[in-house]
Coordinates of C-alpha atoms in Angstrom, one line a residue:
M26 CA 50.5 145.3 103.5
S27 CA 49.3 143.6 100.3
S28 CA 47.5 141.0 102.4
F29 CA 46.1 143.5 104.9
R30 CA 42.4 143.3 105.4
L31 CA 40.2 145.6 107.4
K32 CA 38.3 143.6 110.0
L33 CA 34.7 144.7 110.6
P34 CA 33.4 144.7 114.2
T35 CA 31.9 141.3 114.9
P36 CA 31.0 139.5 118.2
E37 CA 33.9 137.0 117.5
L38 CA 36.3 139.9 117.0
E39 CA 35.2 141.6 120.3
R40 CA 35.5 138.2 122.1
S41 CA 39.0 137.7 120.7
I42 CA 40.1 141.2 121.9
K43 CA 38.7 140.5 125.3
V44 CA 40.5 137.2 125.6
K45 CA 43.7 138.7 124.5
E46 CA 43.4 141.5 127.0
K47 CA 42.7 138.9 129.7
L48 CA 45.8 137.0 128.8
E49 CA 48.0 140.0 128.7
S50 CA 46.7 141.4 132.1
S51 CA 46.7 138.1 134.0
L52 CA 50.1 136.9 135.2
L53 CA 48.7 133.5 136.1
L54 CA 47.2 132.9 132.7
K55 CA 50.5 133.9 130.9
K56 CA 52.4 131.5 133.1
L57 CA 49.8 128.7 132.5
L58 CA 50.0 129.3 128.7
L59 CA 53.8 129.3 128.8
G60 CA 53.7 126.0 130.8
L61 CA 51.4 124.5 128.2
V62 CA 53.7 125.5 125.4
L63 CA 56.8 124.2 127.1
F64 CA 55.1 120.9 128.0
G65 CA 53.9 120.4 124.4
T66 CA 57.4 121.2 123.1
S67 CA 58.9 118.7 125.4
M68 CA 56.4 116.0 124.4
F69 CA 57.1 116.8 120.7
I70 CA 60.9 116.4 121.1
S71 CA 60.3 113.2 123.1
N72 CA 58.1 112.0 120.2
G73 CA 60.9 112.8 117.8
V74 CA 63.2 110.6 119.9
I75 CA 61.0 107.6 120.3
T76 CA 59.7 107.7 116.7
P77 CA 63.0 106.7 115.0
A78 CA 63.6 104.0 117.7
M79 CA 60.0 102.6 117.1
S80 CA 60.1 102.9 113.3
V81 CA 63.6 101.4 112.7
L82 CA 63.2 98.6 115.3
S83 CA 59.7 97.6 114.0
A84 CA 61.0 97.6 110.3
V85 CA 64.1 95.6 111.1
S86 CA 62.0 93.1 113.2
G87 CA 60.6 91.8 109.9
L88 CA 64.0 90.0 109.6
K89 CA 62.6 87.3 111.9
V90 CA 59.9 86.4 109.3
G91 CA 62.3 86.3 106.4
I92 CA 65.0 84.4 108.4
P93 CA 63.2 82.4 111.1
N94 CA 66.5 81.6 112.9
A95 CA 67.4 85.3 113.3
S96 CA 67.8 86.2 117.0
H97 CA 66.5 89.3 118.6
D98 CA 70.1 90.5 119.4
I99 CA 70.8 90.6 115.7
V100 CA 67.6 92.7 115.2
V101 CA 68.8 95.1 117.9
M102 CA 72.3 95.3 116.5
I103 CA 71.1 96.1 113.0
S104 CA 68.7 98.8 114.4
V105 CA 71.5 100.4 116.2
A106 CA 73.8 100.4 113.2
L107 CA 71.0 101.9 111.0
L108 CA 70.4 104.7 113.5
V109 CA 74.1 105.5 113.7
I110 CA 74.3 105.7 109.9
L111 CA 71.2 107.8 109.8
Y112 CA 72.3 110.4 112.3
G113 CA 75.8 110.3 110.9
V114 CA 74.7 111.5 107.5
Q115 CA 72.0 113.8 108.8
R116 CA 74.1 117.0 108.1
F117 CA 74.6 116.0 104.5
A118 CA 70.9 115.3 103.9
T119 CA 70.2 118.5 102.0
S120 CA 67.4 119.4 99.7
K121 CA 68.8 117.2 96.9
M122 CA 67.7 114.2 98.8
G123 CA 64.0 115.2 98.2
F124 CA 64.3 113.7 94.7
A125 CA 64.9 110.3 96.2
I126 CA 62.5 110.7 99.2
G127 CA 59.5 111.4 97.1
P128 CA 59.6 108.3 94.8
S129 CA 60.6 106.1 97.7
L130 CA 57.5 107.1 99.7
L131 CA 55.3 106.7 96.6
I132 CA 56.6 103.1 96.2
W133 CA 56.1 102.4 99.9
F134 CA 52.5 103.5 100.0
C135 CA 51.7 101.7 96.8
C136 CA 53.2 98.5 98.3
L137 CA 50.9 99.0 101.4
G138 CA 47.9 99.3 99.3
G139 CA 48.8 96.5 97.0
I140 CA 49.6 94.0 99.8
G141 CA 46.2 95.0 101.4
I142 CA 44.3 94.3 98.2
Y143 CA 46.2 90.9 97.8
N144 CA 45.2 89.8 101.3
L145 CA 41.6 90.9 100.8
S146 CA 41.4 89.0 97.6
K147 CA 43.1 85.9 99.0
Y148 CA 41.3 85.7 102.4
G149 CA 37.9 87.2 101.6
P150 CA 36.2 90.6 102.3
A151 CA 35.1 89.7 105.9
A152 CA 37.4 92.4 107.2
F153 CA 35.0 95.1 105.8
K154 CA 32.7 94.3 108.7
A155 CA 35.1 96.4 110.8
F156 CA 33.4 99.5 109.6
N157 CA 30.3 98.5 111.5
P158 CA 30.5 100.4 114.9
L159 CA 28.4 97.8 116.6
Y160 CA 31.4 95.5 117.0
I161 CA 33.3 97.9 119.2
I162 CA 30.1 98.1 121.4
Y163 CA 30.0 94.4 121.6
Y164 CA 33.6 94.2 122.4
F165 CA 33.3 96.7 125.3
G166 CA 30.2 94.9 126.5
R167 CA 31.9 91.5 126.9
N168 CA 35.1 92.7 128.7
P169 CA 35.1 96.5 129.4
F170 CA 38.4 96.6 131.2
Q171 CA 40.3 94.5 128.6
A172 CA 38.8 96.7 125.9
W173 CA 39.9 99.9 127.7
L174 CA 43.5 98.5 128.0
S175 CA 43.6 97.7 124.3
L176 CA 42.8 101.3 123.3
G177 CA 46.5 102.3 123.7
G178 CA 47.6 99.6 121.3
C179 CA 44.8 100.5 118.8
L180 CA 46.1 104.1 118.8
L181 CA 49.3 102.9 117.1
C182 CA 47.2 102.1 114.0
A183 CA 46.5 105.8 113.6
T184 CA 50.0 107.1 114.2
G185 CA 53.3 106.9 112.4
S186 CA 52.2 108.4 109.1
E187 CA 52.4 112.0 110.5
A188 CA 56.2 111.6 110.9
I189 CA 56.4 111.6 107.1
F190 CA 54.6 115.0 107.0
A191 CA 56.6 116.4 110.0
N192 CA 58.8 118.7 108.0
L193 CA 56.6 119.8 105.0
C194 CA 56.1 123.4 106.2
Y195 CA 57.4 124.7 103.0
F196 CA 54.6 123.0 100.9
P197 CA 51.2 124.4 100.6
V198 CA 48.6 123.1 103.0
R199 CA 46.2 122.0 100.3
Y200 CA 48.9 119.9 98.6
V201 CA 49.6 118.0 101.9
Q202 CA 45.9 117.5 102.5
S203 CA 45.2 116.3 99.1
M204 CA 48.1 113.8 99.1
F205 CA 47.0 112.5 102.5
M206 CA 43.4 112.0 101.4
L207 CA 44.2 110.6 97.9
L208 CA 47.2 108.5 98.6
V209 CA 48.2 108.0 102.3
L210 CA 44.8 107.3 103.9
P211 CA 43.5 104.8 101.2
C212 CA 46.7 102.9 101.2
L213 CA 46.8 102.7 105.0
V214 CA 43.1 101.6 105.2
L215 CA 43.7 98.9 102.6
A216 CA 46.8 97.7 104.5
Y217 CA 45.0 97.3 107.8
L218 CA 42.0 95.7 106.1
G219 CA 44.4 93.2 104.5
Q220 CA 46.0 92.5 107.9
A221 CA 42.6 91.9 109.5
A222 CA 41.7 89.5 106.7
F223 CA 45.0 87.7 107.3
L224 CA 44.3 87.5 111.0
I225 CA 40.8 86.1 110.5
A226 CA 42.2 83.3 108.4
N227 CA 45.4 82.8 110.6
Q228 CA 44.3 83.3 114.2
N229 CA 47.3 81.6 115.6
S230 CA 49.7 84.3 114.1
S231 CA 49.9 87.2 116.6
E232 CA 53.4 88.6 115.9
Q233 CA 54.7 90.5 112.8
I234 CA 51.3 90.5 111.1
F235 CA 52.4 92.8 108.4
F236 CA 55.5 90.9 107.3
S237 CA 53.8 87.6 107.7
S238 CA 51.0 88.7 105.3
I239 CA 53.5 89.7 102.5
P240 CA 53.6 87.3 99.5
N241 CA 56.7 85.2 99.4
G242 CA 57.9 86.5 96.1
V243 CA 58.1 90.1 97.0
F244 CA 59.1 89.8 100.7
W245 CA 62.6 91.0 100.5
P246 CA 61.9 94.0 98.2
V247 CA 59.1 95.1 100.6
F248 CA 61.4 94.6 103.5
L249 CA 64.0 96.9 102.1
I250 CA 61.4 99.5 101.2
A251 CA 59.9 99.3 104.7
N252 CA 63.3 100.0 106.2
L253 CA 63.9 102.8 103.8
A254 CA 60.5 104.4 104.7
A255 CA 61.4 104.0 108.4
L256 CA 64.7 105.9 107.8
I257 CA 62.9 108.6 105.9
A258 CA 60.3 109.1 108.6
S259 CA 63.0 109.2 111.2
R260 CA 64.9 111.8 109.2
T261 CA 62.0 114.1 108.7
M262 CA 61.0 113.9 112.3
T263 CA 64.6 114.8 113.3
T264 CA 64.6 117.8 110.9
A265 CA 61.3 118.9 112.4
I266 CA 62.8 118.8 115.9
F267 CA 65.7 120.9 114.6
Q268 CA 63.1 123.5 113.4
C269 CA 61.2 123.4 116.7
I270 CA 64.3 123.9 118.8
K271 CA 65.4 126.7 116.6
Q272 CA 62.1 128.5 117.1
S273 CA 62.4 127.8 120.9
I274 CA 65.8 129.4 120.9
A275 CA 64.5 132.5 119.1
L276 CA 61.7 132.8 121.7
G277 CA 64.2 132.4 124.6
C278 CA 62.8 129.0 125.7
F279 CA 65.9 126.9 124.9
P280 CA 69.7 127.4 125.4
R281 CA 71.5 128.8 122.4
L282 CA 73.1 126.2 120.1
K283 CA 75.1 126.2 116.9
I284 CA 72.7 126.1 113.9
I285 CA 73.8 125.2 110.4
H286 CA 71.5 126.1 107.4
T287 CA 71.8 123.5 104.6
S288 CA 69.8 125.4 102.1
R289 CA 69.6 129.0 100.8
K290 CA 66.1 128.5 99.4
F291 CA 64.2 126.8 102.4
M292 CA 64.6 128.3 105.7
S293 CA 63.4 125.2 107.5
K294 CA 66.4 123.0 106.3
I295 CA 68.7 123.3 109.2
Y296 CA 71.1 121.1 111.2
I297 CA 72.0 121.4 114.9
P298 CA 75.0 119.2 115.7
V299 CA 74.5 119.0 119.4
V300 CA 70.8 118.1 119.1
N301 CA 71.6 115.5 116.4
W302 CA 74.1 113.6 118.6
F303 CA 71.8 114.0 121.6
L304 CA 68.9 112.4 119.7
L305 CA 71.2 109.5 118.5
V306 CA 72.3 108.8 122.1
S307 CA 68.6 109.0 123.3
C308 CA 67.3 106.7 120.5
L309 CA 70.1 104.1 121.3
G310 CA 69.3 104.4 124.9
F311 CA 65.7 103.5 124.4
I312 CA 66.5 100.6 122.2
L313 CA 69.2 99.2 124.4
L314 CA 67.2 99.8 127.6
F315 CA 64.0 98.0 126.5
R316 CA 65.2 95.8 123.6
S317 CA 61.5 95.0 123.0
I318 CA 59.3 96.5 120.4
Y319 CA 56.3 96.3 122.8
D320 CA 57.9 98.4 125.6
V321 CA 59.1 100.9 123.0
G322 CA 55.5 100.9 121.6
N323 CA 54.1 101.7 125.1
A324 CA 56.4 104.8 125.4
Y325 CA 55.5 105.7 121.8
A326 CA 51.8 105.7 122.5
I327 CA 52.2 108.1 125.5
A328 CA 54.4 110.5 123.5
E329 CA 51.9 110.5 120.6
L330 CA 48.9 111.1 122.8
G331 CA 50.7 113.9 124.7
V332 CA 51.4 115.7 121.4
M333 CA 47.8 115.2 120.3
I334 CA 46.3 116.6 123.4
M335 CA 48.6 119.6 123.4
A336 CA 47.9 120.2 119.7
T337 CA 44.1 120.2 120.4
V338 CA 44.6 122.8 123.2
Y339 CA 46.7 125.0 121.0
V340 CA 44.3 124.8 118.1
A341 CA 41.4 125.7 120.4
I342 CA 43.4 128.8 121.5
I343 CA 44.1 129.7 117.9
M344 CA 40.4 129.3 117.0
L345 CA 39.6 131.8 119.7
L346 CA 42.3 134.4 119.2
I347 CA 43.3 134.3 115.6
W348 CA 40.6 132.5 113.5
E349 CA 37.9 134.2 115.6
T350 CA 35.7 131.1 115.3
N351 CA 32.2 130.9 116.7
I352 CA 32.4 129.9 120.4
V353 CA 29.9 127.0 119.8
K354 CA 32.2 125.5 117.2
V355 CA 35.2 125.9 119.5
M356 CA 33.4 124.1 122.3
L357 CA 32.2 121.3 120.1
F358 CA 35.8 120.8 118.8
V359 CA 37.3 120.7 122.3
I360 CA 34.7 118.4 123.7
M361 CA 34.8 116.0 120.8
F362 CA 38.6 115.7 120.3
L363 CA 39.8 116.2 123.8
S364 CA 37.5 113.8 125.5
L365 CA 38.4 111.1 122.9
E366 CA 42.2 111.8 123.3
L367 CA 41.9 111.7 127.1
V368 CA 40.3 108.3 127.0
F369 CA 43.0 106.9 124.8
F370 CA 45.7 108.7 127.0
S371 CA 44.3 107.1 130.2
S372 CA 44.6 103.7 128.5
A373 CA 48.2 104.5 127.5
L374 CA 49.1 105.5 131.0
S375 CA 48.2 102.0 132.2
S376 CA 51.5 100.9 130.6
V377 CA 53.7 103.4 132.4
G378 CA 55.5 100.5 134.1
D379 CA 56.1 98.7 130.9
G380 CA 58.3 101.4 129.2
G381 CA 56.2 104.6 129.5
W382 CA 58.1 105.7 132.6
A383 CA 61.3 106.3 130.6
L384 CA 59.7 108.6 128.2
L385 CA 57.9 110.6 131.0
I386 CA 61.3 111.1 132.7
F387 CA 62.9 112.2 129.5
A388 CA 60.1 114.7 128.8
S389 CA 60.3 116.0 132.3
V390 CA 64.0 116.6 132.0
L391 CA 63.5 118.6 128.7
L392 CA 60.7 120.5 130.4
M393 CA 62.9 121.4 133.3
I394 CA 65.7 122.6 131.0
M395 CA 63.4 124.9 129.0
F396 CA 61.7 126.2 132.1
I397 CA 65.0 127.1 133.8
W398 CA 66.4 128.7 130.7
N399 CA 63.3 130.8 130.2
Y400 CA 63.0 131.7 133.8
G401 CA 66.7 132.7 134.2
S402 CA 66.9 134.6 130.9
K403 CA 63.9 136.7 131.8
L404 CA 65.3 137.6 135.2
K405 CA 68.7 138.4 133.6
Y406 CA 67.2 140.7 130.9
D407 CA 64.9 142.4 133.4
S408 CA 67.9 143.1 135.7
E409 CA 69.8 144.6 132.8
V410 CA 66.9 146.8 131.9
K411 CA 66.4 148.0 135.4
Q412 CA 70.1 148.8 135.8
K413 CA 70.7 150.7 132.6
L414 CA 71.8 154.3 132.9
S415 CA 69.4 157.2 132.3
K416 CA 69.8 159.8 129.6
N417 CA 69.7 162.6 132.2
L418 CA 72.7 161.1 134.0
M419 CA 74.7 161.0 130.8
R420 CA 73.8 164.7 130.2
K421 CA 75.0 165.6 133.6
L422 CA 78.4 163.9 133.0
G423 CA 78.9 166.1 129.9
P424 CA 80.5 165.2 126.6
N425 CA 83.6 164.0 128.2
L426 CA 81.6 161.5 130.4
G427 CA 83.6 162.5 133.5
T428 CA 86.9 161.1 132.2
I429 CA 89.3 161.5 129.3
R430 CA 88.2 160.6 125.8
A431 CA 91.2 158.8 124.3
P432 CA 91.4 158.4 120.4
G433 CA 89.9 155.2 119.2
L434 CA 86.6 153.3 118.6
G435 CA 85.0 151.5 121.5
L436 CA 82.4 148.9 120.5
V437 CA 80.2 148.1 123.6
Y438 CA 78.3 144.8 123.1
S439 CA 75.1 144.2 125.0
E440 CA 71.8 142.4 124.6
I441 CA 69.5 145.3 125.5
V442 CA 68.2 147.2 122.4
K443 CA 67.4 150.5 124.1
G444 CA 69.2 152.5 126.8
V445 CA 72.8 152.7 128.0
P446 CA 73.8 149.4 129.6
A447 CA 74.9 149.4 133.2
I448 CA 78.2 147.8 132.3
F449 CA 79.2 151.1 130.6
G450 CA 79.1 152.9 133.9
H451 CA 81.6 150.3 135.3
F452 CA 83.9 151.1 132.4
L453 CA 83.6 154.8 133.3
T454 CA 84.4 154.2 137.0
S455 CA 87.2 151.7 136.3
L456 CA 89.2 153.1 133.4
P457 CA 91.0 156.4 133.4
A458 CA 90.0 157.0 129.8
I459 CA 87.2 156.0 127.4
H460 CA 87.3 155.9 123.6
S461 CA 86.5 159.1 121.7
I462 CA 83.7 157.3 119.9
I463 CA 81.4 154.8 121.6
V464 CA 79.0 152.5 119.7
F465 CA 76.6 150.3 121.6
V466 CA 76.3 147.2 119.4
C467 CA 73.4 144.7 119.7
I468 CA 73.3 141.6 117.4
R469 CA 69.9 140.4 116.2
N470 CA 69.1 137.4 113.9
V471 CA 66.3 138.0 111.4
P472 CA 64.3 135.1 109.6
V473 CA 65.7 135.8 106.1
P474 CA 68.5 134.0 104.2
V475 CA 70.7 137.1 103.6
V476 CA 70.6 140.7 104.9
P477 CA 71.8 143.1 102.2
Q478 CA 75.0 145.0 103.3
S479 CA 73.2 148.3 102.9
E480 CA 70.6 147.1 105.4
R481 CA 73.0 145.4 107.9
F482 CA 73.3 148.2 110.4
L483 CA 70.6 150.4 112.0
F484 CA 72.1 153.5 113.8
Q485 CA 70.8 155.9 116.4
R486 CA 72.6 158.8 118.1
V487 CA 72.7 158.6 121.9
C488 CA 72.6 162.0 123.5
S489 CA 73.7 165.1 121.5
R490 CA 76.4 165.4 118.8
G491 CA 79.2 166.3 121.1
Y492 CA 79.1 163.0 123.0
H493 CA 80.0 160.9 119.8
M494 CA 77.9 158.0 121.1
F495 CA 75.8 155.8 118.8
R496 CA 73.7 152.8 119.0
C497 CA 74.0 150.1 116.3
I498 CA 71.8 147.1 115.7
A499 CA 73.6 144.5 113.6
R500 CA 71.1 142.3 111.7
Y501 CA 72.1 138.9 110.2
G502 CA 70.3 136.5 108.1
Y503 CA 70.5 132.8 108.8
K504 CA 72.8 132.3 105.8
D505 CA 75.1 135.3 106.6
K506 CA 78.6 134.5 107.7
K507 CA 79.1 135.9 111.2
Q508 CA 82.6 134.6 111.7
E509 CA 84.0 137.4 109.5
H510 CA 87.3 139.1 110.2
H511 CA 87.1 141.9 112.7
G512 CA 88.8 144.3 110.3
I513 CA 86.0 143.8 107.8
F514 CA 83.3 144.2 110.4
E515 CA 84.9 147.4 111.6
R516 CA 85.2 148.8 108.1
L517 CA 81.6 148.0 107.3
L518 CA 80.4 149.4 110.6
I519 CA 82.3 152.7 110.1
E520 CA 81.1 153.0 106.5
G521 CA 77.4 152.6 107.8
L522 CA 78.0 155.1 110.5
E523 CA 79.3 157.6 108.0
K524 CA 76.4 157.2 105.8
Y525 CA 74.1 157.6 108.8
I526 CA 75.8 160.8 109.7
Q527 CA 75.5 162.1 106.2
R528 CA 71.8 161.3 106.0
E529 CA 71.3 163.0 109.4
A530 CA 73.0 166.1 108.2
V531 CA 70.7 166.2 105.1
E532 CA 67.6 165.8 107.3
L533 CA 68.8 168.4 109.7
S534 CA 69.3 170.9 106.9
L535 CA 65.8 170.2 105.8
Q536 CA 64.2 170.3 109.2
S537 CA 66.3 173.1 110.6
E538 CA 66.8 171.4 113.9
D539 CA 69.7 171.7 116.3
D540 CA 70.2 168.2 117.8
I541 CA 68.9 164.7 117.4
D542 CA 67.8 162.9 120.5
S543 CA 66.3 159.8 119.0
D544 CA 66.6 157.5 122.0
E545 CA 64.5 159.3 124.6
E546 CA 63.7 157.2 127.6
P547 CA 62.2 157.9 131.1
P548 CA 64.9 158.7 133.7
T549 CA 65.9 155.9 136.0
P550 CA 67.1 156.4 139.6
V551 CA 70.6 155.2 139.0
R552 CA 73.1 157.7 140.5
T553 CA 75.8 155.5 142.1
I554 CA 77.2 152.2 141.0
M555 CA 79.5 149.6 142.3
A556 CA 82.9 149.1 140.6
P557 CA 84.4 145.6 140.1
N558 CA 86.6 146.1 143.2
G559 CA 83.5 146.8 145.4
S560 CA 83.9 150.6 145.7
L561 CA 81.0 152.9 145.2
Y562 CA 81.2 155.7 142.8
S563 CA 78.9 158.5 141.9
L564 CA 78.7 159.1 138.2
E565 CA 77.7 162.7 138.8
V566 CA 81.3 163.5 139.8
P567 CA 84.0 163.0 137.2
L568 CA 86.4 160.2 137.8
L569 CA 89.5 162.3 137.1
V570 CA 88.1 165.6 138.4
D571 CA 91.5 166.9 139.6
L572 CA 93.4 165.9 136.4
I573 CA 93.9 168.6 133.8
P574 CA 95.0 166.9 130.6
S575 CA 97.8 168.4 128.7
A576 CA 97.5 169.7 125.2
D577 CA 99.3 166.8 123.5
V578 CA 96.8 164.2 124.7
I579 CA 93.8 166.2 123.3
P580 CA 92.7 164.9 119.9
E581 CA 93.0 167.1 116.9
V582 CA 89.3 167.2 116.6
S583 CA 87.7 167.8 120.0
C584 CA 85.2 165.2 121.1
S585 CA 83.1 167.8 122.9
T586 CA 80.8 170.3 121.2
P587 CA 82.4 173.8 121.0
R588 CA 80.8 176.4 123.3
H589 CA 79.8 178.4 120.2
D590 CA 78.9 175.7 117.8
P591 CA 77.7 177.1 114.5
V592 CA 74.8 174.7 114.3
I593 CA 73.5 176.3 111.2
D594 CA 76.4 175.3 109.2
Y595 CA 75.5 171.7 108.8
Q596 CA 78.1 171.0 106.1
Q597 CA 81.0 172.2 108.3
N598 CA 79.8 170.1 111.3
L599 CA 79.5 167.1 109.0
E600 CA 83.0 167.4 107.8
L601 CA 84.3 167.8 111.4
E602 CA 82.5 164.8 112.6
L603 CA 83.6 162.6 109.6
A604 CA 87.2 163.7 110.1
F605 CA 86.8 162.8 113.8
I606 CA 85.5 159.3 112.9
R607 CA 88.4 158.7 110.5
Q608 CA 90.9 159.6 113.2
A609 CA 89.2 157.2 115.6
K610 CA 89.3 154.5 112.9
H611 CA 93.0 155.1 112.4
S612 CA 93.6 154.7 116.2
G613 CA 91.9 151.2 116.2
A614 CA 88.9 149.6 117.8
V615 CA 88.4 147.8 121.1
Y616 CA 85.5 145.4 121.8
L617 CA 84.0 145.9 125.3
I618 CA 81.9 142.8 125.9
D619 CA 79.2 142.7 128.6
N620 CA 79.1 139.2 130.2
P621 CA 76.7 139.6 133.1
I622 CA 76.3 137.0 135.9
V623 CA 72.9 136.4 137.5
K624 CA 72.7 135.2 141.1
A625 CA 69.8 134.9 143.4
R626 CA 69.6 137.2 146.4
K627 CA 70.5 135.9 149.8
D628 CA 67.0 136.2 151.0
S629 CA 65.5 134.2 148.0
W630 CA 63.8 130.9 148.6
F631 CA 65.9 127.7 148.3
F632 CA 64.5 126.5 144.9
K633 CA 65.2 129.9 143.3
K634 CA 68.8 129.8 144.5
L635 CA 69.2 126.3 143.2
I636 CA 67.7 127.2 139.8
I637 CA 69.6 130.5 139.3
N638 CA 72.9 129.8 141.0
Y639 CA 73.5 126.3 139.7
F640 CA 71.2 125.0 136.9
F641 CA 70.9 128.2 134.9
A642 CA 74.5 129.1 135.5
F643 CA 75.5 125.6 134.2
L644 CA 73.3 126.0 131.1
R645 CA 74.6 129.5 130.4
N646 CA 78.2 128.6 130.7
N647 CA 77.9 125.7 128.3
C648 CA 75.8 127.4 125.5
R649 CA 76.8 129.7 122.7
R650 CA 76.6 133.4 123.0
A651 CA 75.6 135.6 120.1
I652 CA 78.5 137.9 120.5
M653 CA 81.2 135.2 120.7
S654 CA 80.1 133.9 117.4
M655 CA 81.9 136.9 115.8
S656 CA 85.6 136.4 115.1
I657 CA 87.0 138.9 117.6
P658 CA 90.7 138.6 118.4
H659 CA 91.7 138.4 122.1
S660 CA 94.0 141.4 121.8
N661 CA 91.1 143.6 120.9
R662 CA 88.7 142.2 123.4
M663 CA 87.8 143.4 126.9
Q664 CA 85.3 141.2 128.7
V665 CA 83.8 142.4 132.0
R666 CA 81.4 140.4 134.2
L667 CA 78.8 142.2 136.2
T668 CA 77.1 140.3 138.9
S669 CA 73.4 141.1 139.2
Y670 CA 71.3 139.8 142.1
V671 CA 67.7 139.1 141.3

């Protein structure tokens, strides 16, 4: 609220609102935007895989200059060993390593600038003619096709440095921009000018230009610093991929994985074990498959240009919707950058047969995984929302829910935030008794380190007081321990429930209202459901309608509201309900877990059956579930699978 600013009506604001309304109302545009986002994410992850392979392999290749007899197999073996060590210690690379990374990068860029100045002073300033744009015109005029092919290689001169800035989201933007303009850019320009001067004087040298231009006296120190910088760039790129995948998981675009946070101060410092080893295997696969820095460079150019093109598209959308930039500036930005990037991209695609094909296949597999997960998750959630039970149906069942309310606490886990999940109806039709207190639990992760215990649970009452049914949203920060003992979780949940009931009684006494019905929803047409054995049941008829329970099975405090409930005496009702909760706590808790299965209908088209029944089922069976991350004993767990056809 402190940063809220009132926006005055402007043509840009009206255009932004119209574009948003068009995106929200058009299903085709929403799918197109989702496809662009998934494609850009897959290209970014692919770039994060090829960057360590390219950086480490090119840095280690300098060994051929220092030791002329060194074979290429030795270079490959050393590169593989460095990558294994890098990803092996990735989980231990905490914020303390920042004290070593900063000075190392400073020394590296100073070495680049110093070597460039040395070469310019030794071989002459003729390389400064490269700033004249007429030379590129002459070059294209003499041989247009060869010049077009060389654009993909020229692009590599402008890439690589962004990997060092890949995971600096916790630094101010101005600091990053200032360091790039004052340190990184001048050192890189001096380094390339020095290499150009070296090439002018040594036109027979066409391989390992950078390492060949290093003075003999400082070759080995620079070689070690170059390898250290390559490892640092690889590490920051890998950490950025962790952050990208974490956000994709939160948005439902990537299968859920185990995420380990390595810092309480910086939210972006995370470690994903499965992704870490997957990246290692992929990097080693690229190196061992091509074994040539030129083929790896071709794949690297395609990945870089794919990320650049998608970034340009995203920035254009942000300029329209968020920044509310003038439409003329947006068009100039898109035309200038996108046309230039497409020209370079067309040149890079000419090398698809020389290494680029592997990266395109890798990105396509990632895109397919994200699309299948997003598509299947959306269908699963929509089916759960459509099948949830209506509040009117729960009222018709009465406080006893058409069965016997046995003493105890029933915790029903589900992913839907509102409404009564359909799986609860199957419990009613399959079990002869249901617990005296029912709590629908939904676990949600919030982007803060720790959620205070006083703010852990959010409660709502489902139906009237006599039903003893509540909704609980359990919120966890990314540093909170979820694998807590079930006894501790039950105690904290019951304490939060008691505090909620006490606050409710105070509010009722002030507002003078009878009941709270805080979860109102439009009625749904669900009247009959299918039990796990295939039988159809009507929830409007009690399951044990002919059974008259004896007096000894009725709890001391009735679970239903008395016929003549003195609703005015809020203190007496509060004491009765608290005593009822304590009795349920003493009887123990059972965790009723919803584990729905989604299958395509028989009349669905072939590709939908293939995606839902096989690919999505495989991903879902092999990923983590938010509920299972809790430490729930098997003796207190009841898991039911409900098959939904979409």
